Tab-separated table of C-alpha atoms in Angstrom:
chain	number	residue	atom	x	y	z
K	205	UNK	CA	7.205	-2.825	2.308
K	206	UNK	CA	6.730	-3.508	-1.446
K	207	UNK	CA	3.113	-2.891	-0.729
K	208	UNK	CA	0.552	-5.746	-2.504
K	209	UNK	CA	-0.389	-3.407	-5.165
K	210	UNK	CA	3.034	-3.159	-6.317
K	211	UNK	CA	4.224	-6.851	-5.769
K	212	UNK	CA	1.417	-7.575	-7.740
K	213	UNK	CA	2.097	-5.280	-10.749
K	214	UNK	CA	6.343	-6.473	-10.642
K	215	UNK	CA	5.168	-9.928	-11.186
K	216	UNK	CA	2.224	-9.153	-13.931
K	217	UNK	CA	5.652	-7.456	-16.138
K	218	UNK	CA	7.842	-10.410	-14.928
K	219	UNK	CA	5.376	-13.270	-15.807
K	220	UNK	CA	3.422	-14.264	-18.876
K	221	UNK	CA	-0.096	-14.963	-18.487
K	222	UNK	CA	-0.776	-18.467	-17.381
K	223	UNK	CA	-2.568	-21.089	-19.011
K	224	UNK	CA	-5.944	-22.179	-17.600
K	225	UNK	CA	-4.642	-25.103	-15.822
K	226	UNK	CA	-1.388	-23.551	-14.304
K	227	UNK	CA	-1.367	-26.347	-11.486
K	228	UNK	CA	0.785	-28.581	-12.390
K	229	UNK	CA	0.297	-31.129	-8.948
K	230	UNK	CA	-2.604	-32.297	-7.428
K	231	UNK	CA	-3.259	-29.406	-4.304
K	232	UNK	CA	-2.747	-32.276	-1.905
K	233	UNK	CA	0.220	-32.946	-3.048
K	234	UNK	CA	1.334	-29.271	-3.498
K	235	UNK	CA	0.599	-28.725	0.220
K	236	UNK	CA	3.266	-31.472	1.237
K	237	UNK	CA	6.091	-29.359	-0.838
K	238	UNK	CA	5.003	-26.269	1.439
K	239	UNK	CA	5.405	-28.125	4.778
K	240	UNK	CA	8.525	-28.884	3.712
K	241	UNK	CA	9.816	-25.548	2.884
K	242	UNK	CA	8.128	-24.412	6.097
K	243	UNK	CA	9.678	-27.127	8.310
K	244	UNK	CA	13.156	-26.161	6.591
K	245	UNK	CA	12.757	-22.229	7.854
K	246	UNK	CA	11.992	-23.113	11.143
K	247	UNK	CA	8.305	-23.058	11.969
K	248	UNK	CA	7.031	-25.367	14.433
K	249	UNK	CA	5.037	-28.613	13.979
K	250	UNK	CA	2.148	-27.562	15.966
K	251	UNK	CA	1.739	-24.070	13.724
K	252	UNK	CA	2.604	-26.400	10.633
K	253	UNK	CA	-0.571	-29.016	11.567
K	254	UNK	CA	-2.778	-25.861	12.708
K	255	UNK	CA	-2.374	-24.041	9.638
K	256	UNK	CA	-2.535	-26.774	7.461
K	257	UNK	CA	-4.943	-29.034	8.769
K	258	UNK	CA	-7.920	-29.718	6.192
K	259	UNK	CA	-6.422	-26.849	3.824
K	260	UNK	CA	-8.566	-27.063	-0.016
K	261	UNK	CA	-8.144	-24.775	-2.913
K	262	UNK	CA	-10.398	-21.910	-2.813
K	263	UNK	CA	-11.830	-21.388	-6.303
K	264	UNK	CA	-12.984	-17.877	-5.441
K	265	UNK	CA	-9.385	-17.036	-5.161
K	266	UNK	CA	-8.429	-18.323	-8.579
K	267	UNK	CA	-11.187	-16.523	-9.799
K	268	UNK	CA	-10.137	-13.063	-8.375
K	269	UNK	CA	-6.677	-13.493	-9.043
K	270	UNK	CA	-7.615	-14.221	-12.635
K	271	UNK	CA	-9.668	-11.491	-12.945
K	272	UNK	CA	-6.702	-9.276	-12.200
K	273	UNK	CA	-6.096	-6.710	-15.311
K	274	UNK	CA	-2.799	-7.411	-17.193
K	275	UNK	CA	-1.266	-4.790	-19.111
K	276	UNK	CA	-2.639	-1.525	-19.089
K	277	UNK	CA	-4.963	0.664	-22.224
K	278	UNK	CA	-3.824	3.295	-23.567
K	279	UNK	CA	-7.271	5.134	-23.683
K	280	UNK	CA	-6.191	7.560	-21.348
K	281	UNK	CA	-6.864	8.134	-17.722
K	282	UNK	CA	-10.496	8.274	-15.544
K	283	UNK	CA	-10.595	11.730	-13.742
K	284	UNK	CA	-9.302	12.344	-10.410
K	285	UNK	CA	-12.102	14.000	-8.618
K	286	UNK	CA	-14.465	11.064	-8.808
K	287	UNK	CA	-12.375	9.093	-7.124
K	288	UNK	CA	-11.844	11.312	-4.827
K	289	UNK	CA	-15.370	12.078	-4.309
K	290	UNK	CA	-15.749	8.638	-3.057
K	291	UNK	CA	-12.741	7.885	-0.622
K	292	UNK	CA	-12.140	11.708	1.137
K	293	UNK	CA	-15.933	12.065	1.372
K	294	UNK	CA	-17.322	13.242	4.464
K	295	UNK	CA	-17.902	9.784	6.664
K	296	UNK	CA	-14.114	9.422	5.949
K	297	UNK	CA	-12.954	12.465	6.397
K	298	UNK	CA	-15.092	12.705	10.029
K	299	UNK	CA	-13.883	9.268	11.055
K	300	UNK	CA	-9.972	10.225	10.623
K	301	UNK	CA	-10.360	13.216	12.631
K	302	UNK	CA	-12.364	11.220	15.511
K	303	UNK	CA	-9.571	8.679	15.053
K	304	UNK	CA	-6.942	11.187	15.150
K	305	UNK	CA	-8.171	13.045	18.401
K	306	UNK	CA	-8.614	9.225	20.053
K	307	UNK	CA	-4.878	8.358	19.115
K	308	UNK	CA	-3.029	11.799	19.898
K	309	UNK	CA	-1.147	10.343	22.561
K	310	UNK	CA	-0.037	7.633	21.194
K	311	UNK	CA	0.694	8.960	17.492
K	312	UNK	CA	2.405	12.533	19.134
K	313	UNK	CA	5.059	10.150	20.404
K	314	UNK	CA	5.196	8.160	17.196
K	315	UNK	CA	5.720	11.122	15.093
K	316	UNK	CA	9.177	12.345	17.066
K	317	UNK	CA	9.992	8.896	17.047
K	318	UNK	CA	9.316	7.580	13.081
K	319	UNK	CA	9.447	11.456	11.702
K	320	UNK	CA	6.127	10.839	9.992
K	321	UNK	CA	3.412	12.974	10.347
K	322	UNK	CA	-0.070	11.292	12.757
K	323	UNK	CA	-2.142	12.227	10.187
K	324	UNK	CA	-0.558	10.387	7.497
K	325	UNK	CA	-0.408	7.279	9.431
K	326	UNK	CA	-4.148	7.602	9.968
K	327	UNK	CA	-5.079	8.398	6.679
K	328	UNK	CA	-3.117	4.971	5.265
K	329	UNK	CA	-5.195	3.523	7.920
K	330	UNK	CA	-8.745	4.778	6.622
K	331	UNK	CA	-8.075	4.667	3.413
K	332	UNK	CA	-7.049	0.454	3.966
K	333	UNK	CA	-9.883	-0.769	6.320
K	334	UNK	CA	-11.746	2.674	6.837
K	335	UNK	CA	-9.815	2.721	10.612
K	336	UNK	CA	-10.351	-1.282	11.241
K	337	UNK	CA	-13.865	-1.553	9.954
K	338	UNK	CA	-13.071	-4.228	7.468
K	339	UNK	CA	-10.038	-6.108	7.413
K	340	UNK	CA	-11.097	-8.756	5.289
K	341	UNK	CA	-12.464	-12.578	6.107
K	342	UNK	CA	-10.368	-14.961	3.681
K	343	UNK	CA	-8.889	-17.942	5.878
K	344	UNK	CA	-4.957	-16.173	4.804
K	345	UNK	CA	-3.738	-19.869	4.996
K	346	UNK	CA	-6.152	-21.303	2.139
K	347	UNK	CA	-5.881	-18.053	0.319
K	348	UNK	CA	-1.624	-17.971	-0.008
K	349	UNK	CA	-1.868	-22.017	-0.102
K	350	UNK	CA	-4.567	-21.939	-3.266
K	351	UNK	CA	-2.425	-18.971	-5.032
K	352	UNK	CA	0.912	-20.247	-4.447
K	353	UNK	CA	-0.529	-23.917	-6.675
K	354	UNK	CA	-2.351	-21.799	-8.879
K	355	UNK	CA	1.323	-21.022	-10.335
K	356	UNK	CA	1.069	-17.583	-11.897
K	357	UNK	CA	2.754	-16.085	-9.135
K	358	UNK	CA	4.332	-18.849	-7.376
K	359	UNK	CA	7.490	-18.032	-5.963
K	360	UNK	CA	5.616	-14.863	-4.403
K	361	UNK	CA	2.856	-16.397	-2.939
K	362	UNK	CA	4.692	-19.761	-1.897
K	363	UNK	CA	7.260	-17.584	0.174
K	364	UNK	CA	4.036	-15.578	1.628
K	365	UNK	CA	2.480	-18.400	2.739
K	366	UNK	CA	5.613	-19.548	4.310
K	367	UNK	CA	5.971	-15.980	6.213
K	368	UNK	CA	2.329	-16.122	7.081
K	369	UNK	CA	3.063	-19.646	9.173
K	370	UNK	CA	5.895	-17.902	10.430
K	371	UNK	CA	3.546	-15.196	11.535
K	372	UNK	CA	1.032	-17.795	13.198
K	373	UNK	CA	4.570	-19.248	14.835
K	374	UNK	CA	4.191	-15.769	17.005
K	375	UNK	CA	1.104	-17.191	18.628
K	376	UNK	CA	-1.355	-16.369	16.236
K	377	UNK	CA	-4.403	-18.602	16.167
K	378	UNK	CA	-5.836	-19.440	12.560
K	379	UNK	CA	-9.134	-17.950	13.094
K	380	UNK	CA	-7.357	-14.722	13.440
K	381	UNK	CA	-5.249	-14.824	10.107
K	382	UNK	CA	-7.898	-13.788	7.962
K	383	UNK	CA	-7.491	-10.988	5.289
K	384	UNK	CA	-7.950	-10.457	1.713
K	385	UNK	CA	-8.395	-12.927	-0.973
K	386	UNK	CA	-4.291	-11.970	-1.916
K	387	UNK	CA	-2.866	-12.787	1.777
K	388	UNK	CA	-2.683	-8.887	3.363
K	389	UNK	CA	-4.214	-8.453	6.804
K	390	UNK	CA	-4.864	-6.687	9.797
K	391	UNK	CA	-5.385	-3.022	10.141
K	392	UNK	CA	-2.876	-1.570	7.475
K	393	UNK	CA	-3.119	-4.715	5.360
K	394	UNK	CA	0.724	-5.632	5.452
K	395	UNK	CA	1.943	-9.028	3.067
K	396	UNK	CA	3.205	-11.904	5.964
K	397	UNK	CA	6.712	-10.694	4.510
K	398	UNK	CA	5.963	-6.890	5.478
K	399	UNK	CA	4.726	-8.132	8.923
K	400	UNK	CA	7.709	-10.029	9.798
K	401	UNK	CA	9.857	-7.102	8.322
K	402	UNK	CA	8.470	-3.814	9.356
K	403	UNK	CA	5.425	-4.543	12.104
K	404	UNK	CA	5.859	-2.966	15.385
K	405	UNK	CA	5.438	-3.330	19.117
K	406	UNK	CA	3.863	0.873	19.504
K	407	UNK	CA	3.199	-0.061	23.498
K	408	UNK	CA	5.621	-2.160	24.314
K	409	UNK	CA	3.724	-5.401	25.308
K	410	UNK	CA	6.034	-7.832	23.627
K	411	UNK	CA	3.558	-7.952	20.584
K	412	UNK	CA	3.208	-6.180	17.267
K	413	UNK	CA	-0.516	-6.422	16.963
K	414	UNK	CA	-1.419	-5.115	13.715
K	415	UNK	CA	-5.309	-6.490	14.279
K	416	UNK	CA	-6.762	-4.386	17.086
K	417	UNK	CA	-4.213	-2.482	18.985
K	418	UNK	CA	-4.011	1.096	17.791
K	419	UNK	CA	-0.689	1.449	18.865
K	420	UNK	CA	0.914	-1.416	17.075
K	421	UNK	CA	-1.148	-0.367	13.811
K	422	UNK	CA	0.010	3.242	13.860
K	423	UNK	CA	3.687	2.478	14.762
K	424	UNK	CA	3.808	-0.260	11.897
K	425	UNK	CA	2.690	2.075	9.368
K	426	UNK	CA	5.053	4.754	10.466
K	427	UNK	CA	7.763	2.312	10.370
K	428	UNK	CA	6.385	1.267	6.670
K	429	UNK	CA	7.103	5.098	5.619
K	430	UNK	CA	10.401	5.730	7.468
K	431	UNK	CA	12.008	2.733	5.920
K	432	UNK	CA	10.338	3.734	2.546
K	433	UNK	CA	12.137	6.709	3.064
K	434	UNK	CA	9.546	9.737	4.582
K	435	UNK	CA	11.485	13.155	4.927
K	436	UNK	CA	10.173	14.760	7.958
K	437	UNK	CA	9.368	18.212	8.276
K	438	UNK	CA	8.208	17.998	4.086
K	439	UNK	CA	4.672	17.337	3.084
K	440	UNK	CA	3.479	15.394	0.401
K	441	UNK	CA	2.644	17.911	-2.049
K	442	UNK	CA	0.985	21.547	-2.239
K	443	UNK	CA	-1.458	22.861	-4.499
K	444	UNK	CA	-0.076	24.858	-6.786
K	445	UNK	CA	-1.156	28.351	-9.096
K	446	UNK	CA	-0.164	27.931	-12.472
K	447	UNK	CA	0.340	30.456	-15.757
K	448	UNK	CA	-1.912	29.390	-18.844
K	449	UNK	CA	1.443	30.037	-20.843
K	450	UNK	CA	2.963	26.770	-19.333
K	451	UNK	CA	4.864	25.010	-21.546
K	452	UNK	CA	3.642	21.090	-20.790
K	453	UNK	CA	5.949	19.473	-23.018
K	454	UNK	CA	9.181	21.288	-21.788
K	455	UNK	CA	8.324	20.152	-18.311
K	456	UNK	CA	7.332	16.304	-19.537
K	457	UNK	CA	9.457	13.560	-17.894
K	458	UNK	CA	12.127	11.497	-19.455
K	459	UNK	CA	11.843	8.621	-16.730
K	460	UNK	CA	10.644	5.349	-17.455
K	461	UNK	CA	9.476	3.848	-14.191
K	462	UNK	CA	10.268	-0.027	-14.470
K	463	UNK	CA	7.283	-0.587	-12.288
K	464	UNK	CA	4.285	1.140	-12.692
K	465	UNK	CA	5.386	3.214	-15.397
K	466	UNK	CA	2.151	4.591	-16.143
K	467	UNK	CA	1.931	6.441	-12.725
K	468	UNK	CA	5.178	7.837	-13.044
K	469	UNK	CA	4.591	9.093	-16.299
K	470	UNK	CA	2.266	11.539	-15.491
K	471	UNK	CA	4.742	13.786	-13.237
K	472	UNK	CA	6.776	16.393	-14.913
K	473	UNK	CA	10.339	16.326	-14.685
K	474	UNK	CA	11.883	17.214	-11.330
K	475	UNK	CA	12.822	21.039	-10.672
K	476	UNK	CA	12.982	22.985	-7.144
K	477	UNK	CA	10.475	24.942	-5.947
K	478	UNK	CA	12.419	28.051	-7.141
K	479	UNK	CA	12.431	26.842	-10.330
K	480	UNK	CA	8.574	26.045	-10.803
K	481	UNK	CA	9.021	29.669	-9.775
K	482	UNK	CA	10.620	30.838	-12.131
K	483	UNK	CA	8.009	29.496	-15.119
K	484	UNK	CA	5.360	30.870	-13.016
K	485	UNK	CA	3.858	27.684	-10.673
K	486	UNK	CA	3.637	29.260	-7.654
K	487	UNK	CA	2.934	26.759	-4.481
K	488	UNK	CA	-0.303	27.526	-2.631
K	489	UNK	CA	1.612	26.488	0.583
K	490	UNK	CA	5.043	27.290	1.878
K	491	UNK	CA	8.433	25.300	0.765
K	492	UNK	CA	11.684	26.267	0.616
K	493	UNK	CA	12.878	27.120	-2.804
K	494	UNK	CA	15.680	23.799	-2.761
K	495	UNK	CA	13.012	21.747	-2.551
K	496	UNK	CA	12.917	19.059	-5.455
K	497	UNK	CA	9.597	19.161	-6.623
K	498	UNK	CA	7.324	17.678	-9.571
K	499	UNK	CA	4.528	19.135	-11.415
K	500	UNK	CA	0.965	16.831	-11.193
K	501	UNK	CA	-2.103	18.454	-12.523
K	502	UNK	CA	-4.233	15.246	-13.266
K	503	UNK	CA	-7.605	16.151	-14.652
K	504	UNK	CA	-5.384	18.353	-17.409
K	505	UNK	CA	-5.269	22.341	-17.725
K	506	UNK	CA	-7.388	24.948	-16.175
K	507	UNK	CA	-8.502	22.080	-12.976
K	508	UNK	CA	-6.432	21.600	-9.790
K	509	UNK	CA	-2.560	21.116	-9.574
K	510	UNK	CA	-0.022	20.203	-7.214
K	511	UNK	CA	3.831	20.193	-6.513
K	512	UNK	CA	4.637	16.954	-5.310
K	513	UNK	CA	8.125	16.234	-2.840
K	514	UNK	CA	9.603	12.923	-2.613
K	515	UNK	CA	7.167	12.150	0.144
K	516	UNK	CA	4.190	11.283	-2.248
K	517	UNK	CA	6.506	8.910	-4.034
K	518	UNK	CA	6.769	7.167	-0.613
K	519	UNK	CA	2.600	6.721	-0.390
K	520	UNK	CA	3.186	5.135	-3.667
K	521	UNK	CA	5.523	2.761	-2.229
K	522	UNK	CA	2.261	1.292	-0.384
K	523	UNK	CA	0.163	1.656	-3.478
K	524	UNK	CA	1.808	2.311	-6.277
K	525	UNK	CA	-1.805	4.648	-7.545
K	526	UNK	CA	-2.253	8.053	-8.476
K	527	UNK	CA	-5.824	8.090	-7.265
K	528	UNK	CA	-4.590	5.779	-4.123
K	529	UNK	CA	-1.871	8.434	-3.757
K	530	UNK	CA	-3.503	11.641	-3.811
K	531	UNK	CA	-6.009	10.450	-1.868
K	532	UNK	CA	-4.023	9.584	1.096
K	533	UNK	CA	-2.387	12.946	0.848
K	534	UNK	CA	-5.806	14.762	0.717
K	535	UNK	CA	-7.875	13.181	3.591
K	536	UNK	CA	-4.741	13.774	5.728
K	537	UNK	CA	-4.342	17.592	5.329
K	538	UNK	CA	-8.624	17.142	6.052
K	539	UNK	CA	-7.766	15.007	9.334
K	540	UNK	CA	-5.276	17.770	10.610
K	541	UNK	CA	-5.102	20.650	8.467
């Protein structure tokens, strides 16, 4: 999936900020225009009346979506290891490994099925609702309904809300579509769209239950990476040695990322391991020297760096975040070194 993160942040380049009053219907009146769309795709009346019943704009939502930050400073970048000091800290770390040893069975078989690695899976899982602990209590329904009027990001959240009834179509009861204030639920906090796209059934019981079935939650995020693109047998980056002689600004990218450029902008060009080699980075870690690699040391010279494959660019997919990012990567070489 285009992860939330990122659907967000295509939308904040695509659309100008909206005015204070971006509604330009009464909500009542709104809601009538998305039982009709939902009608025309197919859901059922009983899931449209359900889902629709006594729906009212939820203010809260407007607020938090409004409160969203629009184009990025350029005062430079908060350190790395704070971040890090607060999501691969110990009570995380300890709960991926008990949830790692709990799902072996199930996650062995997903790995030689998906090609992605256990631990990953359970580290996107940990790092989203810290393993299931919080998944979020907006009524999904009122949430996509409220931001698809708003009308700053209309045609995304009007199609979402549409998916999400599509969703509830499965057999979902209301009460159990609840999520953040931005529509993504259940354990790995997939978009409706993602769910009807990507979620899977991991035991086979005619159900992709991404809300408590470990199985279903593990296989849909595997499926997330493999159709993101996961290489198996890579990881998603080593730490790296590197000479004090490097020259930074021979190794500086030339990309410009059209979404989230100021991620991308922080990785060095790409070169193969034997070429990092060759100017003196030296991975901590095996690769093979034809792997395409690029240089991240975050915090700046003399503190940690890494060689990154194409792997971490497919954690970004889900988030597109340096500090989401690297965190992933780190708490799952902790959960399964």
């Amino acid at each position: 999936m285009k992860h939330l993160f990122v659907a967000l942040a295509a939308t904040a380049c695509a659309v100008p900020s909206a005015p204070i009053a971006a509604q330009d219907m009464s909500f009542d009146a709104y809601k009538q225009l998305l039982i009709a769309r939902a009608r025309a795709e197919g859901v059922s009346e009983p899931t449209i009346r359900r889902m629709t019943s006594d729906l009212t704009p939820n203010s809260r939502v407007i607020e938090l979506d409004r409160g969203q930050p629009g184009s990025p400073t350029r005062r430079g970048y908060p350190a790395l290891q704070p971040y890090l000091d607060k999501h691969v800290d110990n009570a995380r770390i300890s709960g991926g490994q008990r949830m790692y040893s709990a799902t072996r069975g199930i996650s062995s078989r997903l790995e030689r099925e998906y090609g992605v690695p256990a631990q990953i899976m359970v580290a996107i899982w940990g790092h989203e609702t810290n393993y299931g602990s919080y998944t979020g209590n907006f009524d999904l329904s009122r949430s996509l309904a409220t931001l698809a009027w708003e009308g700053r990001r209309r045609d995304l959240f009007e199609a979402e809300f549409v998916d999400l009834l599509k969703v509830a179509d499965k057999g979902y009861p209301r009460s159990r579509l609840k999520g953040s204030w931005a529509g993504a639920f259940g354990n790995p906090q997939f978009l409706p769209s993602v769910y009807l796209r990507l979620a899977q059934d991991g035991d086979n019981d005619g159900r992709a239950d991404i809300f408590g079935n470990r199985a279903d939650t593990l296989a849909s995020i595997a499926n997330y990476f493999r159709d993101a693109g996961w290489r198996p047998g890579q990881p998603w980056g080593v730490r790296a040695s590197v000479p004090s002689n490097l020259d930074r600004q021979a190794i500086k990218t030339d990309m410009v990322a059209p979404v989230c450029p100021r991620v991308h902008e922080r990785h060095s060009s790409w070169k193969t391991v034997g070429e990092w080699k060759q100017l003196g980075v030296t991975p901590q870690r095996y690769l093979a020297d034809d792997v395409m690699t690029s240089f991240f040391q975050p915090d700046g010279p003399g503190t940690r760096a890494w060689l990154l494959t194409t792997n971490y660019r497919v954690i970004l997919e889900y988030n597109c975040s340096n500090y989401y990012a690297m965190s992933v990567g780190l708490l799952a070489d902790e959960i399964a070194p």
